[in-house]
């Protein structure tokens, strides 16, 4: 089958189309004919070799953590899903014509398959960040990167729960953040003064940007308690919590799918590209210049 492949570690340019053996759905798994693949910064970190100190990636490798598609093979011990069902979920080699999923949720008729493929990774991270920070109704949560996949979902879920959210984004994305129900402000120099003018107290801070915002966050919060980053390793030297322990859950993904179908939350999709343009798409994601999710369609 056709897949996006890398044979060596490096920049996005090492990604190319290739032929790889078809995977089989083992016990507890299902195989889908892939209709859409969400790209993530994590794919870039694995491809660059940056994760080799944590776990080994055998080459040639196929990237892709999240896909949506139609089930074409059901492994042993799997119940509740059948050939022909459209699902979205987690995989490890998704940027291909076929992928094996380990956890999934049904994609109802009202949900576009591209939207569905964009949901698992940011959805899991957003819900985890909210569980850790636990902002209460009436509290103020500062979200760095509120226009992005994770930050945008956190913003929408927190606003819906009665939390006051101040969300940072580029000038181009202020309206998106305001539409999520947050007070939008730009990132960059003068951030502390801008946030102080908007809120006397900041009760919790989430950093999804990884762009050196932790010192300002500590200043605004008045300490490191309830300051969380999902992406900035500087956290370790500053005494800030850095969480990357993902806990995917089919139930949680099903709930998120339901919220998207009901129009209560959305994930911005910036680009839909063919598999052959994986290098271009992943380059945008790696640089943080995508302006929303990038999704590949085989
Ligand atoms: N720890 C975990 O478990 C975990 C899980 C999944 C992902 N992640 C990481 O979380 C990060 C965010 O993922 P994502 O999918 O949400 O990415 P994304 O959609 O690309 O969002 C990135 C956000 O950062 C903002 N940003 C860009 N430059 C900035 C700057 N200089 N200062 C402040 N904000 C800036 C962007 O705003 P504009 O677009 O408006 O410029 C955007 O809102 C990635 O690094 C990813 O690797 C971690």
Tab-separated table of C-alpha atoms and ligand atoms in Angstrom:
chain	number	residue	atom	x	y	z
A	1	UNK	CA	0.000	0.000	0.000
A	2	UNK	CA	1.011	3.638	-0.386
A	3	UNK	CA	2.233	5.453	2.724
A	4	UNK	CA	4.217	8.493	3.815
A	5	UNK	CA	7.642	7.124	4.760
A	6	UNK	CA	10.917	8.357	6.233
A	7	UNK	CA	14.075	6.241	5.872
A	8	UNK	CA	16.322	8.552	7.924
A	9	UNK	CA	15.873	11.167	10.657
A	10	UNK	CA	15.790	14.789	9.553
A	11	UNK	CA	13.622	17.718	8.513
A	12	UNK	CA	10.230	17.419	6.808
A	13	UNK	CA	12.014	16.899	3.481
A	14	UNK	CA	12.857	13.297	4.460
A	15	UNK	CA	9.127	12.442	4.145
A	16	UNK	CA	8.186	10.840	0.832
A	17	UNK	CA	5.616	8.484	-0.610
A	18	UNK	CA	6.588	4.815	-0.592
A	19	UNK	CA	5.208	1.276	-0.682
A	20	UNK	CA	4.959	-0.599	2.637
A	21	UNK	CA	3.298	-3.906	3.617
A	22	UNK	CA	-0.385	-3.737	4.531
A	23	UNK	CA	-0.924	-3.902	8.317
A	24	UNK	CA	-3.291	-6.513	9.823
A	25	UNK	CA	-5.773	-5.828	12.628
A	26	UNK	CA	-4.499	-7.874	15.590
A	27	UNK	CA	-6.570	-8.802	18.675
A	28	UNK	CA	-8.493	-5.855	20.111
A	29	UNK	CA	-7.740	-3.682	17.058
A	30	UNK	CA	-9.463	-2.686	13.859
A	31	UNK	CA	-8.092	-1.675	10.483
A	32	UNK	CA	-9.509	1.245	8.524
A	33	UNK	CA	-9.250	2.408	4.949
A	34	UNK	CA	-7.877	5.860	5.831
A	35	UNK	CA	-9.863	8.889	4.689
A	36	UNK	CA	-8.027	11.588	6.684
A	37	UNK	CA	-4.864	11.815	8.837
A	38	UNK	CA	-4.232	14.565	11.385
A	39	UNK	CA	-0.636	15.839	11.576
A	40	UNK	CA	0.908	16.790	14.907
A	41	UNK	CA	4.077	18.439	16.194
A	42	UNK	CA	4.887	15.088	17.848
A	43	UNK	CA	5.200	13.470	14.387
A	44	UNK	CA	7.912	16.030	13.624
A	45	UNK	CA	9.744	15.329	16.882
A	46	UNK	CA	9.836	11.571	16.126
A	47	UNK	CA	10.908	12.143	12.491
A	48	UNK	CA	13.709	14.557	13.497
A	49	UNK	CA	15.221	11.923	15.813
A	50	UNK	CA	14.599	14.106	18.890
A	51	UNK	CA	12.634	11.291	20.572
A	52	UNK	CA	15.379	8.649	20.113
A	53	UNK	CA	16.593	9.241	23.676
A	54	UNK	CA	13.101	8.316	24.946
A	55	UNK	CA	12.120	5.466	22.579
A	56	UNK	CA	13.576	3.941	19.418
A	57	UNK	CA	11.872	4.308	16.044
A	58	UNK	CA	12.636	1.530	13.574
A	59	UNK	CA	13.301	2.836	10.021
A	60	UNK	CA	11.738	3.004	7.507
A	61	UNK	CA	8.877	4.484	9.544
A	62	UNK	CA	5.384	5.790	8.774
A	63	UNK	CA	4.190	8.823	10.814
A	64	UNK	CA	0.620	9.581	11.869
A	65	UNK	CA	-1.054	9.343	15.285
A	66	UNK	CA	-4.696	10.012	14.422
A	67	UNK	CA	-6.885	8.961	11.506
A	68	UNK	CA	-10.492	8.735	10.460
A	69	UNK	CA	-11.695	6.134	7.984
A	70	UNK	CA	-13.931	3.186	7.234
A	71	UNK	CA	-13.383	-0.120	9.050
A	72	UNK	CA	-12.308	-2.885	6.631
A	73	UNK	CA	-10.978	-5.497	9.094
A	74	UNK	CA	-12.001	-6.291	12.688
A	75	UNK	CA	-9.525	-8.084	14.980
A	76	UNK	CA	-10.355	-10.823	17.498
A	77	UNK	CA	-12.123	-9.778	20.734
A	78	UNK	CA	-13.427	-6.523	19.246
A	79	UNK	CA	-17.075	-5.750	19.924
A	80	UNK	CA	-19.304	-2.822	18.995
A	81	UNK	CA	-17.786	-2.015	15.597
A	82	UNK	CA	-18.199	-3.669	12.194
A	83	UNK	CA	-16.788	-3.503	8.670
A	84	UNK	CA	-18.157	-0.426	6.913
A	85	UNK	CA	-18.400	1.715	10.078
A	86	UNK	CA	-16.706	5.121	9.926
A	87	UNK	CA	-14.527	5.768	12.982
A	88	UNK	CA	-11.825	8.120	14.229
A	89	UNK	CA	-9.058	7.317	16.679
A	90	UNK	CA	-5.474	6.654	17.623
A	91	UNK	CA	-2.918	4.757	15.558
A	92	UNK	CA	0.865	4.760	15.232
A	93	UNK	CA	1.342	4.595	11.438
A	94	UNK	CA	-1.602	6.567	10.131
A	95	UNK	CA	-0.269	8.435	7.091
A	96	UNK	CA	-1.090	5.572	4.740
A	97	UNK	CA	-3.928	3.990	2.801
A	98	UNK	CA	-4.642	1.531	5.650
A	99	UNK	CA	-4.073	1.949	9.382
A	100	UNK	CA	-4.683	-0.126	12.509
A	101	UNK	CA	-6.468	1.653	15.363
A	102	UNK	CA	-6.127	0.813	19.049
A	103	UNK	CA	-8.823	3.174	20.420
A	104	UNK	CA	-11.629	4.793	18.494
A	105	UNK	CA	-15.012	6.505	18.459
A	106	UNK	CA	-17.780	6.333	15.840
A	107	UNK	CA	-18.012	9.208	13.337
A	108	UNK	CA	-21.698	10.111	13.033
A	109	UNK	CA	-23.157	11.229	9.680
A	110	UNK	CA	-23.140	14.898	10.739
A	111	UNK	CA	-19.361	15.009	11.225
A	112	UNK	CA	-16.970	15.694	8.362
A	113	UNK	CA	-14.194	13.096	8.198
A	114	UNK	CA	-11.476	15.783	8.112
A	115	UNK	CA	-12.830	17.328	11.332
A	116	UNK	CA	-13.018	13.847	12.832
A	117	UNK	CA	-9.347	13.101	12.079
A	118	UNK	CA	-8.282	16.404	13.665
A	119	UNK	CA	-9.817	15.600	17.041
A	120	UNK	CA	-8.140	12.694	18.914
A	121	UNK	CA	-4.742	14.173	19.832
A	122	UNK	CA	-5.746	17.760	20.640
A	123	UNK	CA	-8.939	16.536	22.308
A	124	UNK	CA	-7.085	14.219	24.673
A	125	UNK	CA	-4.472	16.872	25.527
A	126	UNK	CA	-7.110	19.570	26.097
A	127	UNK	CA	-9.181	17.421	28.458
A	128	UNK	CA	-6.037	16.330	30.342
A	129	UNK	CA	-4.868	19.943	30.755
A	130	UNK	CA	-8.274	20.909	32.131
A	131	UNK	CA	-8.274	17.958	34.555
A	132	UNK	CA	-4.867	19.051	35.895
A	133	UNK	CA	-5.593	22.796	36.182
A	134	UNK	CA	-9.217	22.246	37.201
A	135	UNK	CA	-10.401	25.848	36.664
A	136	UNK	CA	-13.656	26.584	38.506
A	137	UNK	CA	-16.561	28.728	37.297
A	138	UNK	CA	-15.690	32.373	37.908
A	139	UNK	CA	-11.928	31.759	37.939
A	140	UNK	CA	-9.618	33.259	35.324
A	141	UNK	CA	-7.574	30.933	33.109
A	142	UNK	CA	-4.817	32.310	30.867
A	143	UNK	CA	-4.306	30.152	27.749
A	144	UNK	CA	-1.151	30.697	25.694
A	145	UNK	CA	-1.933	29.592	22.141
A	146	UNK	CA	-5.726	29.904	22.364
A	147	UNK	CA	-5.990	29.976	18.566
A	148	UNK	CA	-4.295	26.566	18.246
A	149	UNK	CA	-5.652	23.042	18.330
A	150	UNK	CA	-5.220	22.302	22.035
A	151	UNK	CA	-5.489	25.882	23.297
A	152	UNK	CA	-8.620	26.499	21.241
A	153	UNK	CA	-10.374	23.433	22.614
A	154	UNK	CA	-9.336	24.229	26.195
A	155	UNK	CA	-10.686	27.744	25.707
A	156	UNK	CA	-14.058	26.570	24.385
A	157	UNK	CA	-14.486	23.864	27.054
A	158	UNK	CA	-13.476	26.219	29.876
A	159	UNK	CA	-15.746	29.046	28.686
A	160	UNK	CA	-18.641	26.559	28.468
A	161	UNK	CA	-17.940	25.609	32.103
A	162	UNK	CA	-18.204	29.236	33.251
A	163	UNK	CA	-14.477	29.989	33.432
A	164	UNK	CA	-13.203	33.419	32.336
A	165	UNK	CA	-10.508	32.797	29.708
A	166	UNK	CA	-7.834	35.199	28.491
A	167	UNK	CA	-6.379	33.693	25.333
A	168	UNK	CA	-3.222	34.716	23.500
A	169	UNK	CA	-2.826	34.427	19.732
A	170	UNK	CA	-1.243	36.234	16.799
A	171	UNK	CA	-2.904	39.445	15.585
A	172	UNK	CA	-4.390	37.452	12.690
A	173	UNK	CA	-6.197	35.056	15.050
A	174	UNK	CA	-7.667	37.461	17.639
A	175	UNK	CA	-11.164	37.110	16.197
A	176	UNK	CA	-11.038	33.314	16.369
A	177	UNK	CA	-10.159	33.459	20.076
A	178	UNK	CA	-12.892	36.030	20.756
A	179	UNK	CA	-15.404	33.805	18.927
A	180	UNK	CA	-14.505	31.013	21.379
A	181	UNK	CA	-15.800	33.307	24.135
A	182	UNK	CA	-12.404	34.348	25.514
A	183	UNK	CA	-10.878	37.785	25.901
A	184	UNK	CA	-8.200	37.759	23.208
A	185	UNK	CA	-4.820	39.418	23.416
A	186	UNK	CA	-1.643	39.177	21.357
A	187	UNK	CA	1.450	37.333	22.523
A	188	UNK	CA	4.894	38.942	22.653
A	189	UNK	CA	6.494	41.913	24.446
A	190	UNK	CA	4.266	43.650	27.009
A	191	UNK	CA	2.141	40.564	27.656
A	192	UNK	CA	2.219	40.909	31.454
A	193	UNK	CA	0.861	44.476	31.309
A	194	UNK	CA	-1.809	43.546	28.748
A	195	UNK	CA	-3.067	40.627	30.838
A	196	UNK	CA	-2.971	42.648	34.088
A	197	UNK	CA	-5.119	45.302	32.423
A	198	UNK	CA	-7.662	42.584	31.556
A	199	UNK	CA	-7.714	40.616	34.828
A	200	UNK	CA	-6.710	41.536	38.388
A	201	UNK	CA	-6.008	37.859	39.194
A	202	UNK	CA	-4.935	34.904	37.089
A	203	UNK	CA	-5.945	31.652	38.791
A	204	UNK	CA	-4.368	29.182	36.347
A	205	UNK	CA	-2.184	29.247	33.226
A	206	UNK	CA	-1.868	26.780	30.352
A	207	UNK	CA	1.022	27.081	27.897
A	208	UNK	CA	0.501	25.270	24.594
A	209	UNK	CA	2.964	27.481	22.710
A	210	UNK	CA	6.364	26.501	24.093
A	211	UNK	CA	7.638	29.944	23.121
A	212	UNK	CA	9.261	31.057	26.371
A	213	UNK	CA	6.080	32.283	28.065
A	214	UNK	CA	6.645	30.573	31.436
A	215	UNK	CA	8.459	33.458	33.251
A	216	UNK	CA	5.601	35.850	32.355
A	217	UNK	CA	3.122	33.169	33.404
A	218	UNK	CA	4.740	32.768	36.828
A	219	UNK	CA	4.720	36.538	37.293
A	220	UNK	CA	1.036	36.803	36.390
A	221	UNK	CA	0.049	33.812	38.516
A	222	UNK	CA	2.238	34.912	41.448
A	223	UNK	CA	4.037	31.551	41.608
A	224	UNK	CA	4.273	28.187	39.847
A	225	UNK	CA	1.163	26.586	41.365
A	226	UNK	CA	-1.467	25.863	38.650
A	227	UNK	CA	0.917	26.841	35.855
A	228	UNK	CA	1.096	24.003	33.309
A	229	UNK	CA	2.950	23.601	30.028
A	230	UNK	CA	2.414	20.824	27.517
A	231	UNK	CA	5.426	21.748	25.463
A	232	UNK	CA	8.174	23.869	27.099
A	233	UNK	CA	11.118	21.879	28.583
A	234	UNK	CA	12.234	25.094	30.364
A	235	UNK	CA	9.528	24.102	32.867
A	236	UNK	CA	11.947	21.743	34.622
A	237	UNK	CA	14.344	24.563	35.550
A	238	UNK	CA	11.503	26.867	36.625
A	239	UNK	CA	9.591	24.453	38.861
A	240	UNK	CA	6.598	24.450	36.507
A	241	UNK	CA	4.594	21.287	35.736
A	242	UNK	CA	5.306	19.841	32.264
A	243	UNK	CA	2.808	17.098	31.468
A	244	UNK	CA	3.107	14.785	28.482
A	245	UNK	CA	1.479	11.635	29.842
A	246	UNK	CA	-1.284	11.159	27.321
A	247	UNK	CA	-4.186	8.927	28.399
A	248	UNK	CA	-6.342	8.290	25.334
A	249	UNK	CA	-9.863	7.097	26.083
A	250	UNK	CA	-12.550	5.951	23.655
A	251	UNK	CA	-15.281	7.289	25.971
A	252	UNK	CA	-13.694	10.741	26.110
A	253	UNK	CA	-13.211	10.834	22.332
A	254	UNK	CA	-16.854	9.829	21.854
A	255	UNK	CA	-17.909	12.736	24.105
A	256	UNK	CA	-15.749	15.181	22.132
A	257	UNK	CA	-17.158	13.944	18.824
A	258	UNK	CA	-20.618	14.553	20.253
A	259	UNK	CA	-19.700	18.129	21.295
A	260	UNK	CA	-18.373	18.878	17.791
A	261	UNK	CA	-21.496	17.430	16.136
A	262	UNK	CA	-23.691	19.567	18.407
A	263	UNK	CA	-21.640	22.634	17.382
A	264	UNK	CA	-20.473	23.289	20.940
A	265	UNK	CA	-16.742	23.082	20.146
A	266	UNK	CA	-14.673	23.067	16.969
A	267	UNK	CA	-11.064	22.478	15.940
A	268	UNK	CA	-9.756	24.821	13.228
A	269	UNK	CA	-8.481	22.945	10.165
A	270	UNK	CA	-6.087	25.208	8.256
A	271	UNK	CA	-5.082	22.903	5.406
A	272	UNK	CA	-6.187	19.695	3.757
A	273	UNK	CA	-3.438	18.192	1.584
A	274	UNK	CA	-2.863	14.964	-0.353
A	275	UNK	CA	-0.499	12.362	1.151
A	276	UNK	CA	2.094	13.390	-1.440
A	277	UNK	CA	2.331	16.828	0.223
A	278	UNK	CA	3.089	15.451	3.693
A	279	UNK	CA	6.471	17.225	3.817
A	280	UNK	CA	4.886	20.642	3.163
A	281	UNK	CA	2.118	20.041	5.700
A	282	UNK	CA	4.453	18.722	8.385
A	283	UNK	CA	6.816	21.657	7.801
A	284	UNK	CA	4.009	24.082	8.662
A	285	UNK	CA	3.153	22.107	11.804
A	286	UNK	CA	6.811	21.828	12.903
A	287	UNK	CA	7.266	25.611	12.608
A	288	UNK	CA	4.041	26.439	14.485
A	289	UNK	CA	2.942	28.365	11.364
A	290	UNK	CA	-0.003	26.182	10.405
A	291	UNK	CA	-2.726	28.419	11.893
A	292	UNK	CA	-4.799	25.315	12.672
A	293	UNK	CA	-4.703	21.594	12.086
A	294	UNK	CA	-3.168	20.187	8.909
A	295	UNK	CA	-4.932	17.062	7.648
A	296	UNK	CA	-3.759	14.712	4.879
A	297	UNK	CA	-6.205	12.832	2.674
A	298	UNK	CA	-4.953	9.702	0.857
B	1	LIG	N1	2.374	17.344	26.303
B	1	LIG	C1	1.520	16.648	25.565
B	1	LIG	O1	1.001	15.627	25.979
B	1	LIG	C2	1.192	17.149	24.195
B	1	LIG	C3	0.190	16.507	23.431
B	1	LIG	C4	-0.101	17.030	22.171
B	1	LIG	C5	0.612	18.132	21.708
B	1	LIG	N2	1.594	18.694	22.480
B	1	LIG	C6	2.336	19.887	22.051
B	1	LIG	O2	1.504	21.009	22.298
B	1	LIG	C7	1.869	22.048	21.410
B	1	LIG	C8	0.620	22.662	20.824
B	1	LIG	O3	-0.039	21.740	19.960
B	1	LIG	P1	-1.206	22.239	19.012
B	1	LIG	O4	-1.588	21.068	18.175
B	1	LIG	O5	-2.234	22.951	19.803
B	1	LIG	O6	-0.387	23.304	18.113
B	1	LIG	P2	-0.931	24.502	17.184
B	1	LIG	O7	-2.325	24.219	16.754
B	1	LIG	O8	0.125	24.726	16.172
B	1	LIG	O9	-0.987	25.763	18.180
B	1	LIG	C9	0.159	26.502	18.519
B	1	LIG	C10	-0.297	27.794	19.200
B	1	LIG	O10	0.864	28.544	19.603
B	1	LIG	C11	0.658	29.903	19.257
B	1	LIG	N3	1.936	30.583	19.102
B	1	LIG	C12	2.764	30.588	18.005
B	1	LIG	N4	3.841	31.367	18.251
B	1	LIG	C13	3.686	31.854	19.521
B	1	LIG	C14	4.455	32.719	20.338
B	1	LIG	N5	5.613	33.233	19.915
B	1	LIG	N6	3.999	32.997	21.587
B	1	LIG	C15	2.829	32.490	22.043
B	1	LIG	N7	2.028	31.666	21.300
B	1	LIG	C16	2.476	31.353	20.065
B	1	LIG	C17	-0.147	29.846	17.961
B	1	LIG	O11	-0.802	31.091	17.750
B	1	LIG	P3	-1.003	31.699	16.247
B	1	LIG	O12	-1.292	30.536	15.329
B	1	LIG	O13	-2.178	32.616	16.401
B	1	LIG	O14	0.292	32.371	15.913
B	1	LIG	C18	-1.111	28.711	18.266
B	1	LIG	O15	-2.218	29.202	18.983
B	1	LIG	C19	2.827	21.425	20.376
B	1	LIG	O16	4.155	21.791	20.726
B	1	LIG	C20	2.662	19.933	20.585
B	1	LIG	O17	3.862	19.219	20.305
B	1	LIG	C21	1.880	18.231	23.697
